Coordinates of C-alpha atoms in Angstrom, one line a residue:
X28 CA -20.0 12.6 -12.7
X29 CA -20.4 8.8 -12.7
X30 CA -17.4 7.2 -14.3
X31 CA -16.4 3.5 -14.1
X32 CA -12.8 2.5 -14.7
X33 CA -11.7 -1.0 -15.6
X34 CA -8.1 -1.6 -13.7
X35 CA -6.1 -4.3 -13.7
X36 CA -4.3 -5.2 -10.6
X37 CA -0.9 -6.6 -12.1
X38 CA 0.2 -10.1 -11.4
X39 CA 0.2 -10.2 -7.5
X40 CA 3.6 -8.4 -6.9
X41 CA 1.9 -5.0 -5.3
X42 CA 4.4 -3.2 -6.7
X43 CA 4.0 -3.9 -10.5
X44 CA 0.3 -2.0 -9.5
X45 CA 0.5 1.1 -11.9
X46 CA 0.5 4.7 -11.1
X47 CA -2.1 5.4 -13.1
X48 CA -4.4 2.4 -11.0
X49 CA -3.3 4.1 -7.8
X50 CA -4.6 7.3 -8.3
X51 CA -8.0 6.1 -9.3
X52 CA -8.5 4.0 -6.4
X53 CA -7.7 6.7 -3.7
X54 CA -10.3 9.1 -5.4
X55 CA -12.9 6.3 -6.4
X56 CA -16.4 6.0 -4.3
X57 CA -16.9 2.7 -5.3
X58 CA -14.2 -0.1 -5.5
X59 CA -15.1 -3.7 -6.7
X60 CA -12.5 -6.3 -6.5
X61 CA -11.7 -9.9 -7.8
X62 CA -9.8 -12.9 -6.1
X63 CA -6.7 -12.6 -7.7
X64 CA -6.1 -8.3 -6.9
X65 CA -3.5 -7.5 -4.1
X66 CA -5.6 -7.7 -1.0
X67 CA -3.4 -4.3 0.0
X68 CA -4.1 -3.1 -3.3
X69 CA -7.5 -1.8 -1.4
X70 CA -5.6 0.1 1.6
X71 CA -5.0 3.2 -1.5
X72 CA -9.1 3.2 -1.0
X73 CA -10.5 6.5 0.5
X74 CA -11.6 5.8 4.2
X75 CA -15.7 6.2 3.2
X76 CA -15.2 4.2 -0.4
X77 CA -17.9 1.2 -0.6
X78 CA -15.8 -1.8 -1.0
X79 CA -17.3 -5.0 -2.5
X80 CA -15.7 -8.6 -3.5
X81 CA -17.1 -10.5 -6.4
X82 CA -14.6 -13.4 -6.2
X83 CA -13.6 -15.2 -9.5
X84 CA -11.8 -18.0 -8.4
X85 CA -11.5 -20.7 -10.4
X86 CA -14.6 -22.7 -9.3
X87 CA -16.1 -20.2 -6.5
X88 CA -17.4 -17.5 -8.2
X89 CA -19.1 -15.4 -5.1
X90 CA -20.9 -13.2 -8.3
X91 CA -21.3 -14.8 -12.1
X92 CA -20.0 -12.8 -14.5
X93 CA -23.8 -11.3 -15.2
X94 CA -24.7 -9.9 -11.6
X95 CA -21.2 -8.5 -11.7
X96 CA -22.1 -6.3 -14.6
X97 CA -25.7 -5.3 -13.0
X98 CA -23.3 -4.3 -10.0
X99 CA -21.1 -2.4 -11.7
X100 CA -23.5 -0.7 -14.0
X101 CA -26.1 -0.3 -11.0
X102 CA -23.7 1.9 -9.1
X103 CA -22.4 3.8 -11.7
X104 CA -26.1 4.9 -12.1
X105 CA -26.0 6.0 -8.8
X106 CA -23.9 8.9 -9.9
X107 CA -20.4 6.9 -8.3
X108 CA -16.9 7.0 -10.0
X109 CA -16.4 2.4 -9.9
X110 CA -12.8 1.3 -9.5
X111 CA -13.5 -2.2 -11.2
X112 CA -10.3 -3.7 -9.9
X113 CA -9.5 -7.3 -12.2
X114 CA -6.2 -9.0 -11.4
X115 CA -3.4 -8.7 -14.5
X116 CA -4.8 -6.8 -17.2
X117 CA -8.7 -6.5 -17.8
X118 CA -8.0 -7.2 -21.3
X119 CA -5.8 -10.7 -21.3
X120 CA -8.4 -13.1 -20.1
X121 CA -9.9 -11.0 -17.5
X122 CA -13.7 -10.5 -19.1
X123 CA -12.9 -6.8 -19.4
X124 CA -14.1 -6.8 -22.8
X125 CA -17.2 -8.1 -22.0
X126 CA -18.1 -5.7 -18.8
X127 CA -16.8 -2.7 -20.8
X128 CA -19.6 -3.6 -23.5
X129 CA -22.6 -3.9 -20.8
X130 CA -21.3 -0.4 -19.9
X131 CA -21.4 0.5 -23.7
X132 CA -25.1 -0.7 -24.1
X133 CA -26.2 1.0 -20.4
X134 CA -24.8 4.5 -21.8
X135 CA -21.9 4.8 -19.2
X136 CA -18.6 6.2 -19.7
X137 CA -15.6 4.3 -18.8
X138 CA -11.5 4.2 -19.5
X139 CA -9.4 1.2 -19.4
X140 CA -6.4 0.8 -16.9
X141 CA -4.1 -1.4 -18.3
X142 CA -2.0 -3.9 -15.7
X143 CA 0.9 -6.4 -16.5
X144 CA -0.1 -9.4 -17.4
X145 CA 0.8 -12.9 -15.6
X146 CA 1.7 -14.3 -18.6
X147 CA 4.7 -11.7 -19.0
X148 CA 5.4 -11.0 -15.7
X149 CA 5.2 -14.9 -13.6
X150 CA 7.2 -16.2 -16.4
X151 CA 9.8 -13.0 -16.3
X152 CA 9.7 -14.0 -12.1
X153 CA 10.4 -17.6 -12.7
X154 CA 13.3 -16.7 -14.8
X155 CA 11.8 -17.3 -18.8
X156 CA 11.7 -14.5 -21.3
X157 CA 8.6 -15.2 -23.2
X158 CA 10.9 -14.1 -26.6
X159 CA 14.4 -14.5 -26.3
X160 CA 16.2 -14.2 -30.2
X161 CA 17.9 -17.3 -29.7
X162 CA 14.8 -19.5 -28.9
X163 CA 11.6 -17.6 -30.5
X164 CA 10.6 -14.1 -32.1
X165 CA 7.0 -14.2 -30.9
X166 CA 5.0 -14.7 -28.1
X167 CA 1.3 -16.6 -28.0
X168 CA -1.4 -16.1 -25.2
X169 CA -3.6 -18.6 -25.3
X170 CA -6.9 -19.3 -22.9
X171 CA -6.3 -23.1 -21.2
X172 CA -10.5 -22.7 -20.1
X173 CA -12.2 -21.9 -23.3
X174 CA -16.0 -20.5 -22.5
X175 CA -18.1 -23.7 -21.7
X176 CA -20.9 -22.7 -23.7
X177 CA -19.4 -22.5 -26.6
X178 CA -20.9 -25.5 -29.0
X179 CA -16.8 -26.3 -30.2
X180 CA -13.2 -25.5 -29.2
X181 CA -11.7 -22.3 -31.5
X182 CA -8.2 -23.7 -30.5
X183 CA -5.8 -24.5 -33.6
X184 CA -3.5 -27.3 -31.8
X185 CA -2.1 -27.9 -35.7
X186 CA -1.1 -24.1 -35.8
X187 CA 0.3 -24.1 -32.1
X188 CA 2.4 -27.5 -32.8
X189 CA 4.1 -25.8 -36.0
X190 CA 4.5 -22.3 -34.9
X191 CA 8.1 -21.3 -33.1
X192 CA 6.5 -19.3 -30.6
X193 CA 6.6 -19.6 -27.0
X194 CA 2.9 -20.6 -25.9
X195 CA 1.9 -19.1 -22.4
X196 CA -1.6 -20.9 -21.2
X197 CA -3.8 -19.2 -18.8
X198 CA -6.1 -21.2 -16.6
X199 CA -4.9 -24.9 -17.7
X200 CA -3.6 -26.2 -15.2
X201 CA -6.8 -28.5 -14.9
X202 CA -6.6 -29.5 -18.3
X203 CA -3.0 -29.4 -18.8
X204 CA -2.9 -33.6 -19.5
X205 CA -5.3 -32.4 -22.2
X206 CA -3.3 -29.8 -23.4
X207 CA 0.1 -31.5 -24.0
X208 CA -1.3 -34.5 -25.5
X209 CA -3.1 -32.5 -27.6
X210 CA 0.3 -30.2 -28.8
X211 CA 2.1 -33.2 -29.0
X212 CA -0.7 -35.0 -31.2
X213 CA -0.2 -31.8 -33.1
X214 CA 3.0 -32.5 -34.1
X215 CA 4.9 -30.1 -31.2
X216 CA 8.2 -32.8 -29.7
X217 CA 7.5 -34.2 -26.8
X218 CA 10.8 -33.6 -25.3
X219 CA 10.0 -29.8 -25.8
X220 CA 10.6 -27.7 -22.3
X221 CA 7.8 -26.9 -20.0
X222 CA 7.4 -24.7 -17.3
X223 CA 4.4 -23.9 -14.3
X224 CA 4.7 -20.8 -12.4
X225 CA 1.8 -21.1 -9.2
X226 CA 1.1 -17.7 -8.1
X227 CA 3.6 -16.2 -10.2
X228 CA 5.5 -12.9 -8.6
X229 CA 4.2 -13.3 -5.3
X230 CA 5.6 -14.6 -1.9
X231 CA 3.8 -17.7 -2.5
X232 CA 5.7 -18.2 -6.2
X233 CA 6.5 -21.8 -6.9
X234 CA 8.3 -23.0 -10.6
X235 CA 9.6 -26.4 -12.4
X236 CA 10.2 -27.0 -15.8
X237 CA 9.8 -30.4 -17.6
X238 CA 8.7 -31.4 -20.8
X239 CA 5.2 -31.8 -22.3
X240 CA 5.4 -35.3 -21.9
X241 CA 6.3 -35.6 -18.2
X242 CA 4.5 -32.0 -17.2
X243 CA 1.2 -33.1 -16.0
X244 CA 2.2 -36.3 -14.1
X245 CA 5.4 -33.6 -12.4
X246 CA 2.3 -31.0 -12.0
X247 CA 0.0 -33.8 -10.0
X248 CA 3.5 -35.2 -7.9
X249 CA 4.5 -31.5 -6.8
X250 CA 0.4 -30.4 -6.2
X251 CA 0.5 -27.6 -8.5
X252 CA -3.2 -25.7 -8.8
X253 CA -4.7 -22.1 -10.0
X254 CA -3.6 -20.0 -9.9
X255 CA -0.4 -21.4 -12.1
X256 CA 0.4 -20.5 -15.9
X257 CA 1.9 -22.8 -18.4
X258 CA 5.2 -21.7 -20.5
X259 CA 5.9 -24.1 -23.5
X260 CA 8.6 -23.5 -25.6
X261 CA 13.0 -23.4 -25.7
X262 CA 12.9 -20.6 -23.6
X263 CA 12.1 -22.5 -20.2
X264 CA 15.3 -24.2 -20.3
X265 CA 16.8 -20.6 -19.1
X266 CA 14.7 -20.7 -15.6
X267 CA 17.4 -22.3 -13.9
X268 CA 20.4 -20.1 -15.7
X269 CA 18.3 -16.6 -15.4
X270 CA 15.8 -17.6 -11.9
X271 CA 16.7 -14.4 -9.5
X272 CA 12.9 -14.2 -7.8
X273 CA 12.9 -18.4 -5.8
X274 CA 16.1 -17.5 -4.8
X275 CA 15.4 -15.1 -2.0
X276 CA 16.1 -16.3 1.4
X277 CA 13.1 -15.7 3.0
X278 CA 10.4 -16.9 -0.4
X279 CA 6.9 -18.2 1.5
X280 CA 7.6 -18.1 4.8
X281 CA 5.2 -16.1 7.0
X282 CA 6.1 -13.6 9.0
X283 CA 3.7 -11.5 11.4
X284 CA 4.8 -7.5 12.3
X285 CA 3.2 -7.0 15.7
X286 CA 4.6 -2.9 15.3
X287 CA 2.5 -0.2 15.5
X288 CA 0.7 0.2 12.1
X289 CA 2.6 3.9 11.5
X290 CA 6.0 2.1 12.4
X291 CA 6.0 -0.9 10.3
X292 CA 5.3 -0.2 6.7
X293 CA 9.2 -0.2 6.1
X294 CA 9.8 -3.1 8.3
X295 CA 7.8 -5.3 5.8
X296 CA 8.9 -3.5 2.7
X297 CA 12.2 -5.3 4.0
X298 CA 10.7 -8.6 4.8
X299 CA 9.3 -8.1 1.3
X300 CA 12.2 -8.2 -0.7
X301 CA 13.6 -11.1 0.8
X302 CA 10.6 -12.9 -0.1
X303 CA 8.5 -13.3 2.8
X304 CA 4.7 -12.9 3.2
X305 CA 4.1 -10.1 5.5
X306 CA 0.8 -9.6 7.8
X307 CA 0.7 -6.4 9.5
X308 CA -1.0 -7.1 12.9
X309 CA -0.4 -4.4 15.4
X310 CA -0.5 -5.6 18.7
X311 CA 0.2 -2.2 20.2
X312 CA -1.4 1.6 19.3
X313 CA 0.2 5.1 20.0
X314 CA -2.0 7.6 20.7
X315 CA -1.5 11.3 22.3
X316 CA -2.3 11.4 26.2
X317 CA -4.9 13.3 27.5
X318 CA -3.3 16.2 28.7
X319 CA 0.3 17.2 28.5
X320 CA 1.5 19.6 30.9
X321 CA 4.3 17.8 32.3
X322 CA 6.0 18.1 28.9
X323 CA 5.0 21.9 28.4
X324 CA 7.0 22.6 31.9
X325 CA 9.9 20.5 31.2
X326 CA 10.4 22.8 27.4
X327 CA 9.8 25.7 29.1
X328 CA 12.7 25.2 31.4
X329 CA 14.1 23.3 29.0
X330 CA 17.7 25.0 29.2
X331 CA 18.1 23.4 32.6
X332 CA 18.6 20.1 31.2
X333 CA 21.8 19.0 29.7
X334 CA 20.6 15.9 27.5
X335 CA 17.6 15.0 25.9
X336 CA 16.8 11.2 25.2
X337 CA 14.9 10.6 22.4
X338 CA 13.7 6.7 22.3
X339 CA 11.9 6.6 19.6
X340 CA 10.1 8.3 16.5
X341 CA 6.6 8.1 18.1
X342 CA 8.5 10.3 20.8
X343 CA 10.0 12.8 18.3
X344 CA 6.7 13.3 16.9
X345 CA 4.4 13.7 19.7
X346 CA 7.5 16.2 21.4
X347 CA 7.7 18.1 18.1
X348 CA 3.6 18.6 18.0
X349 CA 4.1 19.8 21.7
X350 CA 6.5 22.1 20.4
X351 CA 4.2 23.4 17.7
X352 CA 1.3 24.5 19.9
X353 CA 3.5 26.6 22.1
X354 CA 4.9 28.1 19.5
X355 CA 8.2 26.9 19.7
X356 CA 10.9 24.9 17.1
X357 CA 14.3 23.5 17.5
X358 CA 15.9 26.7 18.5
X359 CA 14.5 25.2 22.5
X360 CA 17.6 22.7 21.6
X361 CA 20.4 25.8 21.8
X362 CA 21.5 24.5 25.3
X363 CA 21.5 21.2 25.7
X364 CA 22.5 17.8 24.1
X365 CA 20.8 15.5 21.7
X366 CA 20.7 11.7 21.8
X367 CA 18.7 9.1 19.6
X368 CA 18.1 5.7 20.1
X369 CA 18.7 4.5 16.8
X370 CA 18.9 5.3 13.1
X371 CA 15.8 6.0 12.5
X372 CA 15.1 8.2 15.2
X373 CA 18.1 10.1 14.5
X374 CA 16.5 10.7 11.0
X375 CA 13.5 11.6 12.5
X376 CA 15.5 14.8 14.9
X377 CA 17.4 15.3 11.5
X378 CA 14.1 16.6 9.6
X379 CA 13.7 18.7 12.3
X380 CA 16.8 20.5 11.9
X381 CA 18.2 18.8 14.8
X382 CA 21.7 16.6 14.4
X383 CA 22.0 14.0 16.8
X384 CA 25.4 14.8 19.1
X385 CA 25.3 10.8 20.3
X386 CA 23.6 7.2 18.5
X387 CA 24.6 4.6 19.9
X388 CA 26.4 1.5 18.4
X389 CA 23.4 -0.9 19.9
X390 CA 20.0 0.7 19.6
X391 CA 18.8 -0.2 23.5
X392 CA 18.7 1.4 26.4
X393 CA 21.7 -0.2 28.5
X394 CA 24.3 1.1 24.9
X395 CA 22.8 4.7 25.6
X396 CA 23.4 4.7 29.7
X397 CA 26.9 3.3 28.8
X398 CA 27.7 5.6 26.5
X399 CA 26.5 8.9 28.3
X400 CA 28.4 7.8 31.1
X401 CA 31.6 8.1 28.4
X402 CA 30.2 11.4 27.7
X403 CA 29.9 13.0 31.3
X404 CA 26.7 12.7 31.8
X405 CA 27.3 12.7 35.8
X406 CA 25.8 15.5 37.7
X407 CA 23.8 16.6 34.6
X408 CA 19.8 17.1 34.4
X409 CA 18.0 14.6 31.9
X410 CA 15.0 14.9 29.9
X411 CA 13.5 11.4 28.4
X412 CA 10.4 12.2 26.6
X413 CA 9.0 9.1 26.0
X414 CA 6.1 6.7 25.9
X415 CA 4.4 6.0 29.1
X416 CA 4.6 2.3 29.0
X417 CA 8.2 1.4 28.4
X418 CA 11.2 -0.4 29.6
X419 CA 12.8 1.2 33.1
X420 CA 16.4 0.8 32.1
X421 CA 17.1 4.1 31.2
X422 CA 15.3 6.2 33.6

């Protein structure tokens, strides 16, 4: 049955992406995405889902708001579960309201996927609590790009200037000379702390904090643009005490994994969170060879060797599906030594049942020759299963 689900994305951080939005979007037929959703958000997408970008970028909006409803709505009719994917929370600025309406008045049934909100989450990043009990007891979200068609403005500036609450803009940063002369007309101080978070919780996260009265000409001198939210109120002046997310060593600098896709999900995850932006670009594939009867010889006489060099966990795996089809396990191991090449090949023998009997302290070649040769390896037959394109030190 046709279903469409409204999800918000979260801030940018992928992992502030809800459980909930996960298991949609690996089941959904259909996924339609904004410019501001986790471009890795759509790698949880079923191989055969249709994938389609509507853009919403401040400015370059690849679909208007009213061809993305038609879209929606028109493959929903086709019979297709929609994962309508918005970035924060489809409800906080995000036209939600709006598309869950069309669906409404089209007679389609949809459920709403909550995400964090930038507002929240950027400004928790950059190191402000949006209510803190020494500074404010309430929060305000207010829209910095009211709807242009609207014949006049529905913003109370008197009832911002004299409330205590932390104001959090979304969308102002074009207007945000407009904005502070307008609280400050209102009667808010103009010393009063400010603070712009740029692509708020993602590697790309920028922050400063002035007042309202130097915050726009500080915004233009640093080049701050959308995405960015603006925090006004005491609570900014903690950014510098309570920042923990800018201080990572690595914070916008790119770095390019050239691993093999399978190998180098964890490698980033530790890039990650030290702040750098991550592309995945294999520059090298592993894939089975076309027939393998070498390897079924060597573990049928298996017992004749007295070590067995594992190199990697691309070899583990490929010698354990080997194992498999002959109808073998680690009981072919009885006779003979075990080493690894590293940690995480030695993790990989370990789920096997197998428990490395050498790991050497460097994880190349030359520390394993080295420390066989400790080990009496002399005089003793070797088995290396192995890729077939690799370094020749160890053979």
């Amino acid at each position: 049955m046709s279903k469409v689900y409204l999800i918000g994305a979260g801030p940018g951080d992928l992992g502030l992406f809800t459980l909930k939005g996960k298991q949609i979007m690996e089941t959904a037929d259909v996924v339609i995405y904004d410019y501001l959703a986790h471009p890795d958000l759509l790698g949880f997408c079923r191989e055969d889902a249709e994938i389609l970008y509507v853009g919403k970028k401040g400015g370059d909006h690849t679909l208007p708001q009213d061809k993305i409803n038609e879209l929606i709505i028109a493959k929903a009719k086709e019979g297709k579960v929609v994962a309508r994917l918005k970035g924060g929370d489809p409800y906080v600025f995000g036209r939600g309201g709006e598309e869950a309406e069309e669906l409404v008045a089209a007679g389609l049934t949809f459920e709403v996927v909550p995400g964090v909100t930038a507002g929240v989450a950027a400004a928790a990043y950059a190191g402000i609590p949006v209510t803190h009990r020494a500074f404010t007891p309430s929060v305000c979200f207010i829209t910095g790009h009211e709807d242009p068609t609207k014949e006049q403005s529905t913003h109370h500036w008197e009832a911002y200037a004299k409330s205590a609450s932390t104001l959090v803009f979304y969308m102002g940063v074009k207007n945000l000379p407009d904005i502070c002369a307008k609280l400050i007309s209102a009667g808010r101080p103009a010393d009063e702390p400010v603070a712009l978070v740029y692509r708020g919780t993602s590697c790309r996260q920028r922050s400063f904090v002035s007042t309202l009265q130097d915050a726009p000409a500080e915004a233009k001198r640093l080049k701050f643009a959308a995405p960015s939210i603006i925090v006004v109120g005491g609570v900014c002046s903690l950014r510098d005490k309570l920042g923990w997310f800018e201080k990572r060593p690595l914070l916008g600098q790119g770095v390019v994994v050239t691993r093999a896709r399978e190998q180098a999900s964890d490698f980033a995850t530790v890039l990650e969170d030290l702040g750098a932006c991550v592309l995945e670009f294999p520059t090298i594939a592993v894939k089975p060879l076309p027939e393998y009867a070498e390897v079924r010889t060597a573990v049928e006489n298996l017992g004749d060797y007295g070590w067995v060099i594992f190199t990697s966990t691309n070899g583990v795996d490929h010698f354990w599906r080997i194992l498999k089809d002959m109808g073998r396990d680690a009981r072919v191991f009885g006779g003979c030594s075990v080493a690894a090449i590293g940690p995480a090949t030695a993790d990989s023998l370990r789920e096997r049942g197998i428990e490395p009997d050498f790991v050497p302290p460097k994880y190349v070649a030359e520390s394993v020759v080295e420390g066989l040769l400790a080990r009496g390896v002399q005089g003793k037959k070797v088995l290396i299963p192995r890729a077939k394109v690799a370094r020749e030190v160890l053979p």
